[in-house]
mmCIF file of C-alpha atoms in Angstrom:
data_model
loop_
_atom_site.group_PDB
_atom_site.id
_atom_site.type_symbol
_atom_site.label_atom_id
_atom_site.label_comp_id
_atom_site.label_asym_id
_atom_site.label_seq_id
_atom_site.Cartn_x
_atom_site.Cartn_y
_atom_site.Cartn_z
ATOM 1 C CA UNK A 1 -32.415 -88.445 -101.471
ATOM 2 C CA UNK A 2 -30.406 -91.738 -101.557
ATOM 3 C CA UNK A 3 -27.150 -89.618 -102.294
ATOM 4 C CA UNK A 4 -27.635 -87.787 -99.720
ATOM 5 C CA UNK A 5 -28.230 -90.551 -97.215
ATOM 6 C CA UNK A 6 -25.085 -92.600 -98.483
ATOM 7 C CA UNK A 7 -23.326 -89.205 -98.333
ATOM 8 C CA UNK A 8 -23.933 -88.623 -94.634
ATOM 9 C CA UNK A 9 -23.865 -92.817 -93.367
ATOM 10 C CA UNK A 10 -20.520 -92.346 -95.147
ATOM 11 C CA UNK A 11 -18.987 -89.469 -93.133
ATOM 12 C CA UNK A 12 -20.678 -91.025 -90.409
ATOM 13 C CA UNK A 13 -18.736 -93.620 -90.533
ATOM 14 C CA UNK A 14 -15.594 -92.332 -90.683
ATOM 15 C CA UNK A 15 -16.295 -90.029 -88.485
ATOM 16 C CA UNK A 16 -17.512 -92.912 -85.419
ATOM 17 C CA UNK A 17 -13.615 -94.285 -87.086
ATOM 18 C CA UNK A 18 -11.768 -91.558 -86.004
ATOM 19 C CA UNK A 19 -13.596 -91.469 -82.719
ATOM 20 C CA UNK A 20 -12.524 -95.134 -82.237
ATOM 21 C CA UNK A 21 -8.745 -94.370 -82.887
ATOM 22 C CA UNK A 22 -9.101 -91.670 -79.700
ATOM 23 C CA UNK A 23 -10.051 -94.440 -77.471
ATOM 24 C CA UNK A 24 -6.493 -95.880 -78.483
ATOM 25 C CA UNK A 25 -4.870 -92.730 -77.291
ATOM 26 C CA UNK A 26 -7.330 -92.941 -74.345
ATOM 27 C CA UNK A 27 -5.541 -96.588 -73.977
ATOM 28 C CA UNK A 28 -2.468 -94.947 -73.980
ATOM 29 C CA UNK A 29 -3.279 -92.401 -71.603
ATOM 30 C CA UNK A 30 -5.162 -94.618 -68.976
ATOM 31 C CA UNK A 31 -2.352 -97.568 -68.800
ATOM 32 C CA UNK A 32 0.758 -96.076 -70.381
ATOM 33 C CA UNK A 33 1.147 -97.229 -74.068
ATOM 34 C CA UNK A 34 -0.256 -100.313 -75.983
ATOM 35 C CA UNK A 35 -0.153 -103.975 -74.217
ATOM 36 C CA UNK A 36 1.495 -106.795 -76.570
ATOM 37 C CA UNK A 37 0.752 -109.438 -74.734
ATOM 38 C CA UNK A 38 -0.773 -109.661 -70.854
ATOM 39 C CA UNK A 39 1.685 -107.961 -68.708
ATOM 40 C CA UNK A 40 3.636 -106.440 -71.637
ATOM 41 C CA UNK A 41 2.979 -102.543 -71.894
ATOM 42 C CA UNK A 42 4.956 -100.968 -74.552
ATOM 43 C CA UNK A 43 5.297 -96.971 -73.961
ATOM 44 C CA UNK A 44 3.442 -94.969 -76.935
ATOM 45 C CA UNK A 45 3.969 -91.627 -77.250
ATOM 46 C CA UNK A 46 0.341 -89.611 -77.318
ATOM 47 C CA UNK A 47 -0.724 -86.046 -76.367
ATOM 48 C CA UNK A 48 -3.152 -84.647 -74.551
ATOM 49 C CA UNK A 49 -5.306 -85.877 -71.101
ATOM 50 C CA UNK A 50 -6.781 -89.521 -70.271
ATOM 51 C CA UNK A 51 -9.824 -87.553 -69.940
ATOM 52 C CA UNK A 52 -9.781 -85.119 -73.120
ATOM 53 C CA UNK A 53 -9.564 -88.531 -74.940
ATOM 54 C CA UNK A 54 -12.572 -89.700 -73.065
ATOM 55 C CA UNK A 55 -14.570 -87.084 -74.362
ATOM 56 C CA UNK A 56 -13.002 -86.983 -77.667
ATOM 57 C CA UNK A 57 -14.103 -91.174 -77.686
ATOM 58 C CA UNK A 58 -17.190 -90.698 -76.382
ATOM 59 C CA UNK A 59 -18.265 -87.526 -78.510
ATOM 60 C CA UNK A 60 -17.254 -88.974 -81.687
ATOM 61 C CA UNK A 61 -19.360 -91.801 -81.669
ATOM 62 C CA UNK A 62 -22.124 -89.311 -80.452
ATOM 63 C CA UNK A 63 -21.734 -87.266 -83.602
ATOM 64 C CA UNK A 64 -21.667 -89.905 -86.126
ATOM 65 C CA UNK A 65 -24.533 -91.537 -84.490
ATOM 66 C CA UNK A 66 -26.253 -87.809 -84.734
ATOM 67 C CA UNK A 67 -25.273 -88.207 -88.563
ATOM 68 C CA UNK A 68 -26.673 -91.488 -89.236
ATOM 69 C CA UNK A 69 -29.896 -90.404 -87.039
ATOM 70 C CA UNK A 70 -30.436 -87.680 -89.391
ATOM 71 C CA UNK A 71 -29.799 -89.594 -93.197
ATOM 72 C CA UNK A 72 -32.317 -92.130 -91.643
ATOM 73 C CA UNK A 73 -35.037 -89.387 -90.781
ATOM 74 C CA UNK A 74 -34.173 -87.745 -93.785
ATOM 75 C CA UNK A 75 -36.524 -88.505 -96.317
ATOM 76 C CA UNK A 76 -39.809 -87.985 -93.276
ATOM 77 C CA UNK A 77 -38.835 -83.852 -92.967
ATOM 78 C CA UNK A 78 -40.540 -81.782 -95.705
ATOM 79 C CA UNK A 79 -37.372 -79.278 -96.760
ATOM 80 C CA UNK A 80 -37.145 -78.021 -100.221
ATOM 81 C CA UNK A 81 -34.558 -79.137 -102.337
ATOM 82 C CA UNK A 82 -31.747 -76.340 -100.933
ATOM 83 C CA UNK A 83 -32.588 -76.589 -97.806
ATOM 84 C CA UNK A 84 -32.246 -80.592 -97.494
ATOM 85 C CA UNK A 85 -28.781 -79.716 -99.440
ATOM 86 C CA UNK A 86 -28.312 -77.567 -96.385
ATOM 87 C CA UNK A 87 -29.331 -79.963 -93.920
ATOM 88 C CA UNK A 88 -26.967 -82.565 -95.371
ATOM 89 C CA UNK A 89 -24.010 -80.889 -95.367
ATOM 90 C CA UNK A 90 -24.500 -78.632 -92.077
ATOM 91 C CA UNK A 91 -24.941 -82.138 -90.635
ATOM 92 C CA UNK A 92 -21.212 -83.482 -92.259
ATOM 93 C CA UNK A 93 -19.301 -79.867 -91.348
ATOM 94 C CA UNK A 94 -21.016 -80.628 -87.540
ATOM 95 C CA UNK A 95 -19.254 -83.948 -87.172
ATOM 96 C CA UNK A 96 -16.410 -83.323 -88.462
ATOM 97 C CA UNK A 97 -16.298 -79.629 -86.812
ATOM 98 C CA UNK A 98 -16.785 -81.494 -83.804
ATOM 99 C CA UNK A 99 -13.920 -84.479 -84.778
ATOM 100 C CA UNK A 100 -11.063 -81.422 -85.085
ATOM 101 C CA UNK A 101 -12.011 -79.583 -82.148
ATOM 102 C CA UNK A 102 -11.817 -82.785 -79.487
ATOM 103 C CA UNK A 103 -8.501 -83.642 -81.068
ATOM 104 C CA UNK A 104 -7.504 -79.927 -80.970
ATOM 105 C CA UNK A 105 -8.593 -79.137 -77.500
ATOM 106 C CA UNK A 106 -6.172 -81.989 -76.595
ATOM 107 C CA UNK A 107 -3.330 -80.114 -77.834
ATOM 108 C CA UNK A 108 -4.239 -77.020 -76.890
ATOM 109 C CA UNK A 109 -3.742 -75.872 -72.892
ATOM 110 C CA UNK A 110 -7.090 -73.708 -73.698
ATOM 111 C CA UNK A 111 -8.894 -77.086 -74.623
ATOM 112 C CA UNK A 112 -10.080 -75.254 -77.760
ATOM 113 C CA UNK A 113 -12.851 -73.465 -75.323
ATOM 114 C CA UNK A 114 -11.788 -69.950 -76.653
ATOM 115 C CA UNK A 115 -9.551 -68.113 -79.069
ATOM 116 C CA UNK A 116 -7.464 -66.522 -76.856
ATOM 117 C CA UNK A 117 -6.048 -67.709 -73.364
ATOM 118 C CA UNK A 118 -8.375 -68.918 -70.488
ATOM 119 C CA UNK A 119 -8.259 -69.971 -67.259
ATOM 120 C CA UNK A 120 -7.191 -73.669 -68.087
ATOM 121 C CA UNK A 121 -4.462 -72.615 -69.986
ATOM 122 C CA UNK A 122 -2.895 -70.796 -73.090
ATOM 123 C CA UNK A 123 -4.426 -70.967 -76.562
ATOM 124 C CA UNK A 124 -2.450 -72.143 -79.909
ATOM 125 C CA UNK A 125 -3.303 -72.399 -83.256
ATOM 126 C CA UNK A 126 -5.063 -75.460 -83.391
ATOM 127 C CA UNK A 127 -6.979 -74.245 -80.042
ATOM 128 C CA UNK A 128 -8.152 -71.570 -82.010
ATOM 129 C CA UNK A 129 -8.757 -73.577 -85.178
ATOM 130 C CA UNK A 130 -10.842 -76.445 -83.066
ATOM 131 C CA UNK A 131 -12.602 -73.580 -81.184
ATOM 132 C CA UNK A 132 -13.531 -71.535 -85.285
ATOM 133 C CA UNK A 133 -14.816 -74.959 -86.368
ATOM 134 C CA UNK A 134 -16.963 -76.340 -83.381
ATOM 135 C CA UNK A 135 -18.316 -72.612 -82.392
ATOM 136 C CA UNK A 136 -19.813 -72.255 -85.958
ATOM 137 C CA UNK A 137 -20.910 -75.853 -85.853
ATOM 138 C CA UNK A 138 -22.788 -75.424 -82.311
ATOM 139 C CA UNK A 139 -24.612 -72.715 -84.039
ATOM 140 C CA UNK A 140 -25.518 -74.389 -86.934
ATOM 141 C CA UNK A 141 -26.470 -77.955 -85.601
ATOM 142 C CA UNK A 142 -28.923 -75.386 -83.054
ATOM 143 C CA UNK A 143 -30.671 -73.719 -86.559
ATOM 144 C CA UNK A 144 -30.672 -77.171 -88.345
ATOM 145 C CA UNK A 145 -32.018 -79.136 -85.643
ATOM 146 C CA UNK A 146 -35.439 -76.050 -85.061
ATOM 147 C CA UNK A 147 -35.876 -75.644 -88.261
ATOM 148 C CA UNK A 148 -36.098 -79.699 -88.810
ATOM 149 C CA UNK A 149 -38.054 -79.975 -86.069
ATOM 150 C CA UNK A 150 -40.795 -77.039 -87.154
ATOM 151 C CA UNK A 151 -40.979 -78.531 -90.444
ATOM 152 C CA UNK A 152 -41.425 -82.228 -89.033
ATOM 153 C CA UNK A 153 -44.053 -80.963 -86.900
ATOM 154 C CA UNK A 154 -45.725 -78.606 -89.256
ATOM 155 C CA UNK A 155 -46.473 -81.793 -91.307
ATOM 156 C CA UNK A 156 -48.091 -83.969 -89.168
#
């Protein structure tokens, strides 16, 4: 059990990391580029929208808090020994699923909503790729979350 928890506060971690190096391309978005000192703005080069790095901030640090919320309730929900296996790394693929497609969907006109073209824009092959990854994880974070939940409940 303690494996697992250290697995998932790990990727946790760096998952809430990579979440905080979008809010410096939010930075960059929002003002321009990095300030030196107060007044001082150097231009950095960054892709994407102000707001897609919002979300990509904001929904980081919701996903590795999501991680370490599960490691923590971990050892209280009665799964068998596959099934916690299961749970563990479901919960990992989720946040990281989720990581790729917010940085994705800010390279991709399609904002990684679909495989093919929509109507914000054309699709590429990191749209596609961040779209793959967070459509199976939206499934699977839905199963792993009821059947948690049943088997919480079932116990009490």
């Amino acid at each position: 059990m303690e494996r697992y928890q250290k697995l998932m506060i790990g990727n946790a971690f760096l998952v809430i990391a990579i979440s905080m190096f979008a809010g410096f391309m939010l930075g960059f978005g929002l003002i321009g580029g990095l300030e030196i000192y107060p007044g001082k703005i150097v231009e950095m080069p960054y892709y994407g929208t102000a707001e897609g790095w919002a979300r990509a901030h904001s929904g980081g640090l919701t996903n590795g808090l999501l991680i370490l919320a599960v490691a923590w309730a971990l050892p209280m929900i009665p799964l068998s020994d596959r099934m916690r296996n299961i749970t563990v790394w479901g919960f990992i693929y989720v946040g990281w699923a989720n990581t790729v497609f917010y940085w994705a969907g800010n390279a991709s006109a399609s904002r990684a909503l679909s495989f093919g073209d929509n109507p914000l824009g054309a699709s590429n092959l990191l749209g596609i790729v961040g779209f793959g990854m967070a459509f199976v994880g939206a499934l699977l974070i839905i199963w792993l979350l009821c059947y948690a939940a049943l088997k919480a409940l079932r116990s009490a």
